[in-house]
Coordinates of C-alpha atoms and ligand atoms in Angstrom, one line a residue:
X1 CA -78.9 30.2 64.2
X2 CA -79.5 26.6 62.4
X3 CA -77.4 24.1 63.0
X4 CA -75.2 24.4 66.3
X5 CA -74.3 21.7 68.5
X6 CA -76.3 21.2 71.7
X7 CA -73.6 18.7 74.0
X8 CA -73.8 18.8 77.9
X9 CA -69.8 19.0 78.9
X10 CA -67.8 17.4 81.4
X11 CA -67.5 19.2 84.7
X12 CA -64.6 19.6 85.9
X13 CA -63.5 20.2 89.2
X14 CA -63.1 23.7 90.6
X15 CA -59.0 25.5 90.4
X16 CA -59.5 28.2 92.9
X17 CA -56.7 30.1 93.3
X18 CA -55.8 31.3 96.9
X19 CA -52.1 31.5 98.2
X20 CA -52.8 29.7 101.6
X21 CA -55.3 27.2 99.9
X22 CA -55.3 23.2 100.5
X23 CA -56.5 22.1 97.2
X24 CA -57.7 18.5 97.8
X25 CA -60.0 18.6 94.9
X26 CA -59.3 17.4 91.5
X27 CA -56.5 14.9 92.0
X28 CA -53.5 16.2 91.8
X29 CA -50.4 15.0 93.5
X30 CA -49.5 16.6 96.5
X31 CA -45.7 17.1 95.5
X32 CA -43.9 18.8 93.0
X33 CA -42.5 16.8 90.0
X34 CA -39.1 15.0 90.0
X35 CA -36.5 17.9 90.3
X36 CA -34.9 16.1 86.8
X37 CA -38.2 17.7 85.3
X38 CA -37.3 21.0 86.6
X39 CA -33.8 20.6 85.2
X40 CA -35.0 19.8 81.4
X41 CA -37.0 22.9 81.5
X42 CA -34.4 25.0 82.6
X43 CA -32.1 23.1 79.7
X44 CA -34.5 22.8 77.1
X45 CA -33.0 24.5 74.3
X46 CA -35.7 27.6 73.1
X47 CA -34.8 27.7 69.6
X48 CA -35.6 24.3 68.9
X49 CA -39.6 25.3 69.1
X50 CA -39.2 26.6 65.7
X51 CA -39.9 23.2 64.5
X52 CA -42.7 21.4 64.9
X53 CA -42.3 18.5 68.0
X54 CA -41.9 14.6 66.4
X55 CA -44.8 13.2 64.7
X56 CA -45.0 10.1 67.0
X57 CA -42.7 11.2 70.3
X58 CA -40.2 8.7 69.4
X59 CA -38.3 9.1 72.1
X60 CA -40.9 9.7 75.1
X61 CA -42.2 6.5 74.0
X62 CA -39.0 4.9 73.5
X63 CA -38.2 6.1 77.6
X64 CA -41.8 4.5 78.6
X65 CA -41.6 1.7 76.5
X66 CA -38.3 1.2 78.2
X67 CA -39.8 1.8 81.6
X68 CA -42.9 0.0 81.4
X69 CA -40.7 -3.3 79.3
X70 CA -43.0 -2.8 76.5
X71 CA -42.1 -2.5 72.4
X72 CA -42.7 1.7 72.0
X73 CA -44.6 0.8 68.6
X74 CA -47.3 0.3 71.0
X75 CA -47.4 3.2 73.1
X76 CA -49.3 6.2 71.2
X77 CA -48.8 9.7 73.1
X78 CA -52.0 12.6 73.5
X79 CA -52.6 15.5 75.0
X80 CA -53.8 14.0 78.2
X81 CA -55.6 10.6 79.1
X82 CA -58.6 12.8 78.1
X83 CA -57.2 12.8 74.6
X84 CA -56.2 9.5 74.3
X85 CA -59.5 8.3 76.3
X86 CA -61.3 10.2 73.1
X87 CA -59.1 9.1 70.0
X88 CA -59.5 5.4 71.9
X89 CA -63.4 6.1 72.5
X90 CA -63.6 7.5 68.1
X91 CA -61.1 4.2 66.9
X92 CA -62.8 1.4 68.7
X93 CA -66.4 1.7 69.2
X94 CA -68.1 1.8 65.7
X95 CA -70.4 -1.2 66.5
X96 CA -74.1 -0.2 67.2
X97 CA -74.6 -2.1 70.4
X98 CA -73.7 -0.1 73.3
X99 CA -70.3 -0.1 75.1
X100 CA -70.5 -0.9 78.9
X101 CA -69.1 1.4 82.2
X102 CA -70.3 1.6 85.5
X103 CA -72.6 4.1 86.6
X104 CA -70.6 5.8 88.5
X105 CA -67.2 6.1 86.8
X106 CA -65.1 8.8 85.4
X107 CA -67.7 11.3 84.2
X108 CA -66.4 11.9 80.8
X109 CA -67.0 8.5 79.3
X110 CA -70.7 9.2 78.9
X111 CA -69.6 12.8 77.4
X112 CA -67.6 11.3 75.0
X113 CA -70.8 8.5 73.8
X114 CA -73.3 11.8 73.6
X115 CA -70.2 13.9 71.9
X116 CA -69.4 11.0 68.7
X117 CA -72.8 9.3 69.1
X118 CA -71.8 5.9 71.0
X119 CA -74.3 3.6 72.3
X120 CA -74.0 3.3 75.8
X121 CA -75.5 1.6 78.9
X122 CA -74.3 2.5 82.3
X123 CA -74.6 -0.2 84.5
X124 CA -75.1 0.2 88.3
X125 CA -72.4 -1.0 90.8
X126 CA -73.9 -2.4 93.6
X127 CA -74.0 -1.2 97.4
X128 CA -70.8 -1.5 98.4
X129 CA -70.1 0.3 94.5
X130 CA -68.2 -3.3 93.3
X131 CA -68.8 -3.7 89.3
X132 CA -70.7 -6.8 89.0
X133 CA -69.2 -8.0 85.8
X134 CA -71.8 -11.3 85.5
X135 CA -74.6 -8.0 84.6
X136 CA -73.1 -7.7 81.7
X137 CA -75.2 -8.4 78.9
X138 CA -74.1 -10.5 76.0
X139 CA -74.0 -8.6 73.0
X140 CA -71.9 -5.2 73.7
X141 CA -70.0 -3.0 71.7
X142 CA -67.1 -2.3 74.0
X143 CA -66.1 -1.9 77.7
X144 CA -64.7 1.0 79.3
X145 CA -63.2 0.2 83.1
X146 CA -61.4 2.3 85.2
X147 CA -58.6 0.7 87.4
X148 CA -58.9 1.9 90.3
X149 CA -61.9 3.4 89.5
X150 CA -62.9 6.9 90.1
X151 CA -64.7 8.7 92.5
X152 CA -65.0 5.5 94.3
X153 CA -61.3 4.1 94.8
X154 CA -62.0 0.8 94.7
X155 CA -59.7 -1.7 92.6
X156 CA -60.4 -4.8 90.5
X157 CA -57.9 -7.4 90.6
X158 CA -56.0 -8.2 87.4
X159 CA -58.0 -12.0 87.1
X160 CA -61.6 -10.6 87.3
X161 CA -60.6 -8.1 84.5
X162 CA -58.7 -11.2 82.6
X163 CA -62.3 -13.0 82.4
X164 CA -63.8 -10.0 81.3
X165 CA -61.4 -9.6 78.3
X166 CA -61.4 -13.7 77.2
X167 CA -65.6 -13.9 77.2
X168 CA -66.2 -10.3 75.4
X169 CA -63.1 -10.9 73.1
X170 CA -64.4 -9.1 70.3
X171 CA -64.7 -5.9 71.3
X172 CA -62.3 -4.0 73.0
X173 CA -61.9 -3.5 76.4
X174 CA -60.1 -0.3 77.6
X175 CA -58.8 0.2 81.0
X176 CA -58.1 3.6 82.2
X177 CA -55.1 3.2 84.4
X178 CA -55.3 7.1 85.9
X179 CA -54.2 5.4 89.3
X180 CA -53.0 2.5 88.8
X181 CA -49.1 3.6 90.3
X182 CA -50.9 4.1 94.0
X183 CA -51.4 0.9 94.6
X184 CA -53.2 -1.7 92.1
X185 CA -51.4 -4.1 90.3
X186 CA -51.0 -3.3 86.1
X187 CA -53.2 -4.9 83.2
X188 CA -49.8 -4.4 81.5
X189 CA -48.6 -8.1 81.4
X190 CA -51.6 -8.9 79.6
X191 CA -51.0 -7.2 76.9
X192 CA -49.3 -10.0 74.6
X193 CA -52.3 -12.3 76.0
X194 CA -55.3 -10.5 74.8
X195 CA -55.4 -8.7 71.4
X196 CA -58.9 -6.9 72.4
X197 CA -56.9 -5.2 75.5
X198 CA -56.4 -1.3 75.5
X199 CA -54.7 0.5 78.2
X200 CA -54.3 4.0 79.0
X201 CA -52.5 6.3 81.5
X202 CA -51.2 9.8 82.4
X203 CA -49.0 12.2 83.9
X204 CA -51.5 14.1 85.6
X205 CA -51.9 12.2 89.3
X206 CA -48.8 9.6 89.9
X207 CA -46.0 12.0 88.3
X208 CA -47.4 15.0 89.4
X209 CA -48.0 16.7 86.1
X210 CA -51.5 17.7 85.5
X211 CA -50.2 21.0 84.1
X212 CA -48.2 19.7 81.2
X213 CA -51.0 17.8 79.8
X214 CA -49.7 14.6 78.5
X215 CA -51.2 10.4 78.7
X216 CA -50.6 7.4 76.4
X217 CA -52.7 4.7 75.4
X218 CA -50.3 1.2 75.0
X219 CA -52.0 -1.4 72.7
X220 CA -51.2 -3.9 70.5
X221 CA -49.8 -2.9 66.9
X222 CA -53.6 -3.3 65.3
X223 CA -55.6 -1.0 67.8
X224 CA -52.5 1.5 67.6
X225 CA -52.8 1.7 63.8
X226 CA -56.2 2.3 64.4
X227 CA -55.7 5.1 67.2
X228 CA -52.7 6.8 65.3
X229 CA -55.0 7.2 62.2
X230 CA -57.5 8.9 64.6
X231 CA -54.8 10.9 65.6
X232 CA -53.6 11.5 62.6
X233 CA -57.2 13.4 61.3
X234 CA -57.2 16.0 63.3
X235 CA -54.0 16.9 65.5
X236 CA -50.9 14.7 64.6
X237 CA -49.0 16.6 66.9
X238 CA -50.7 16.4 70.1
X239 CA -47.5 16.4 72.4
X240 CA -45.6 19.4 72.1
X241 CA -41.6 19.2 72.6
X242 CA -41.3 21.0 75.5
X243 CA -44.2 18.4 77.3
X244 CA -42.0 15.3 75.7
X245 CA -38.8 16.4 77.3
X246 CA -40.0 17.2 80.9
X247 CA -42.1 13.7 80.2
X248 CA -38.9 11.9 79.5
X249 CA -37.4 13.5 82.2
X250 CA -39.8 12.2 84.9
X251 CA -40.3 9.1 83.2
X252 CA -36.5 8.3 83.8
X253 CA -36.7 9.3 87.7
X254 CA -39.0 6.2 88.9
X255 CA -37.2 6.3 92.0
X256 CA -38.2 9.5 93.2
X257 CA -42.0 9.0 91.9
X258 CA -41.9 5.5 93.8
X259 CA -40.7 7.8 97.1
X260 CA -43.6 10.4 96.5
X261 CA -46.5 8.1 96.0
X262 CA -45.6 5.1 98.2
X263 CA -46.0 8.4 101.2
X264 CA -49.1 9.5 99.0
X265 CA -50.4 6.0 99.9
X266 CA -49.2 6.0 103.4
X267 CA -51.0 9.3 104.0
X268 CA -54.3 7.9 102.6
X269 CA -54.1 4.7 104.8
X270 CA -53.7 7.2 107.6
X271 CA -56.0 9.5 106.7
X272 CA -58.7 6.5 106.1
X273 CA -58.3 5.4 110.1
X274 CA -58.4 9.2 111.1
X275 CA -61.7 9.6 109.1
X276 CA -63.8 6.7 110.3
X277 CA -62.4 7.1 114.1
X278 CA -64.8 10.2 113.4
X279 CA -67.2 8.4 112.5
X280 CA -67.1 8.3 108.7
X281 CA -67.5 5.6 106.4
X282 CA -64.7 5.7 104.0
X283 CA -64.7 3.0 100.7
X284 CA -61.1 1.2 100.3
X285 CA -59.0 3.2 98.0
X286 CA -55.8 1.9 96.3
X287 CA -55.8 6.1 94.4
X288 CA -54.9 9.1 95.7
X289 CA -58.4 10.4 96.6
X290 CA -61.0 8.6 99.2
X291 CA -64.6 8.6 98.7
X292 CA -66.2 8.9 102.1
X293 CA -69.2 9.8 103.7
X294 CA -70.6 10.7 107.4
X295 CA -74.2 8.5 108.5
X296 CA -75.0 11.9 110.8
X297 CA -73.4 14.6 109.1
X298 CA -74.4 16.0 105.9
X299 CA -71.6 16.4 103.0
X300 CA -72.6 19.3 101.9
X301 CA -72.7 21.0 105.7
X302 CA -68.9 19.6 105.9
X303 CA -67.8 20.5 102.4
X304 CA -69.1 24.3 103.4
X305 CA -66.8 23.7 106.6
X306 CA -64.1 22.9 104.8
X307 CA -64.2 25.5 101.9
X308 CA -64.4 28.5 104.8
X309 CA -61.5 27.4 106.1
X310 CA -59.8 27.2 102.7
X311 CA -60.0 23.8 101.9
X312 CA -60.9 22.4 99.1
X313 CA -62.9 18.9 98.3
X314 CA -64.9 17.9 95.7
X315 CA -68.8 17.2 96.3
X316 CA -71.3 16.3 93.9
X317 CA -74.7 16.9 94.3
X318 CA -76.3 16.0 91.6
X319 CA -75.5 12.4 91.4
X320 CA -78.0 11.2 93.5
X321 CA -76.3 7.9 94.7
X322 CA -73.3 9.8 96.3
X323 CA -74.9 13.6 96.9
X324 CA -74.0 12.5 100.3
X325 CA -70.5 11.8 100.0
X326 CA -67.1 14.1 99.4
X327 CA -63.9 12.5 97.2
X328 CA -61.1 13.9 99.3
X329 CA -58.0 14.0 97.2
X330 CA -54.9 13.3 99.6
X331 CA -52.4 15.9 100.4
X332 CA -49.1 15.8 102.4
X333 CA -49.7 14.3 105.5
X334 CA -49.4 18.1 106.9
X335 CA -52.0 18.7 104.9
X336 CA -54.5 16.3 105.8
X337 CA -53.9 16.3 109.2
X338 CA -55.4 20.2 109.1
X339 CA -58.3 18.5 107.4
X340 CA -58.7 16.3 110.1
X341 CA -58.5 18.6 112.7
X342 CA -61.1 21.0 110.7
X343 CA -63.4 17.9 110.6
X344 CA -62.7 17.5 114.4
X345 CA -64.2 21.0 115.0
X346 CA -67.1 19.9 112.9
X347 CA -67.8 17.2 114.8
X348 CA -67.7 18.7 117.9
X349 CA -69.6 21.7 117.0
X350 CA -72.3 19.6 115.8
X351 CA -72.6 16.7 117.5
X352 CA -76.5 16.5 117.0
X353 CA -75.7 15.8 113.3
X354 CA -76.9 18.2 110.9
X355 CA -78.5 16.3 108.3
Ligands
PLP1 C1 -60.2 8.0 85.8 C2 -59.6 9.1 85.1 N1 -59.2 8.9 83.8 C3 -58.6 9.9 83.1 C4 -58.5 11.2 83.7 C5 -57.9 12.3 82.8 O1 -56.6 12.7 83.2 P1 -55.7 13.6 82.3 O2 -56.5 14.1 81.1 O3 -55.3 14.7 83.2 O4 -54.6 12.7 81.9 C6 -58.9 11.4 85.0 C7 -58.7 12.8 85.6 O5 -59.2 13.1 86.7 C8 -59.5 10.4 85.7 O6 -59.9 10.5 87.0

């Protein structure tokens, strides 16, 4: 057959499905959504999905703009960060030098440069996997940074990314902000500063709602024209109306998703100290997930551990630099210390080191 697409795809994680399962692999939050989430769906009125949901979520990004003290003309609503990552990745980088991420970052960026033909160079983060922003070469077409960024964890402060975005100020910078409610401090107060800032976020990991499928991008007035045009071609309504109520609904209950992830982090600061008295090394982490790996023990010998035993991490062979390591999302602190006891059986049953 002429003329079919050849396009390697993202891969995502695995979503077994076993009743007595820990599933510590793809992210997720390890508690249920805000009960007022529950309540909306139970409320939400059936008849109204005759129509089709509002062309721009008026009022799920009049609750965020509210929440996040920013003007809801700049928030624009997808089906996902993954969407809004794509429309952002289509309305911004038409330039024919290449845009910059890491090497290892969120492995859909480079996807998305094959997928709409983007230039791209993936720049190496050092040994200890910092982005050394002073590699960057002069003349680039974009940046893409994710803050904290994933698999690794690790978190740029806010004035490192602010000298990134004054000396590349033509182009636009996005930052993914996936994780940023575990811990790292917002690019969000920049927004006013820096006209070439883009930021974008979900409700997959921090309000526990990877199911409904729903992220916003928040930029200034010019780059949201841009992105709602984008939109606008091919799916207008991205959000559905069910999604924008049970998004309003969490988006008003801060306080619980404060209580859930300040314990996520709590766990993970825990669960760091409990790894590497076992001899791991475990990279910072202001996300839900740690990147760790053992100096004795192979990963894949205790990712085969884990996954008889019903648990569930994520591993990635293939990319060489960290085919030794696991990303261990982070449970309930039940959870994780099962893991820990699991890896304490490892240990001890091969204490000669199996790599
Ligand atoms: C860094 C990063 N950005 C974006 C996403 C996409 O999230 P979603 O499409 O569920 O909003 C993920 C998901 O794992 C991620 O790790």
């Amino acid at each position: 057959m002429r003329g079919l697409r050849k396009i390697e795809p993202y891969i995502p994680g695995d979503q077994p499905k076993f009743s007595k399962m820990i599933k510590i692999n793809t992210n997720e939050n390890a508690y249920p959504p805000s009960p007022k989430v529950k309540e909306a769906l139970l409320n939400f009125d059936a008849s109204q999905l005759r129509l089709y949901s509002s062309l721009d979520n008026y009022n799920l990004t009049s609750a965020l703009g509210k929440r996040l003290k920013v003007d809801s003309d700049w928030i624009t609503t997808a089906n996902g960060s993954d969407d809004i990552l794509a429309l952002a990745f289509q309305s911004f980088f038409n330039s024919s030098d290449p845009i910059i991420f890491p090497d290892l970052t969120y492995g859909f960026y480079s996807v998305w440069c094959e997928l709409f033909n983007i230039p791209y160079l993936e720049l190496p983060l050092n040994d200890q996997f910092e982005f050394d922003f002073d590699k960057i070469p002069e003349k680039i077409g974009g940046i893409v940074l994710a803050n904290p960024n994933a698999p690794t964890g690790l978190y740029k402060p806010v004035d490192q990314i602010e000298q990134i975005l004054k000396k590349y100020h033509d182009v636009v910078v996005i930052v993914d902000e996936a994780y940023i409610e575990f811990g790292g401090q917002s690019m969000l107060p920049l927004l006013s500063k820096y006209d070439n800032l883009y930021i974008t976020r979900t409700f997959s990991k921090d309000a526990a709602l990877a199911g409904l499928r729903v992220g916003y991008g928040i930029g200034n007035p010019k780059l949201t024209g841009v992105i709602q045009a984008i939109k606008n071609s091919y799916n207008p309504y991205a959000v559905d109306s069910i999604s924008e109520a049970l998004a309003i609904a969490a988006t008003e209950d801060y306080e619980y998703y404060q209580k859930i992830n300040g314990e996520i982090a709590k766990t993970r600061d825990w669960f760091i100290i409990e790894l590497n008295k076992l001899g791991f090394n475990t990279l910072p982490s202001l996300t839900n997930f740690v990147l760790t790996t053992h100096p004795q023990q192979s990963a894949e010998a205790i990712f085969n551990h884990l996954k008889k035993h019903q648990v569930f991490v994520r591993f990635f062979p293939n990319k060489e630099r960290i085919s030794n390591y696991l990303r261990i999302s982070i449970g309930t602190k039940k959870e994780m210390t099962t893991v820990i006891d699991l890896l304490k059986a490892f240990m001890a049953e091969n204490n000669g080191g199996t790599k």
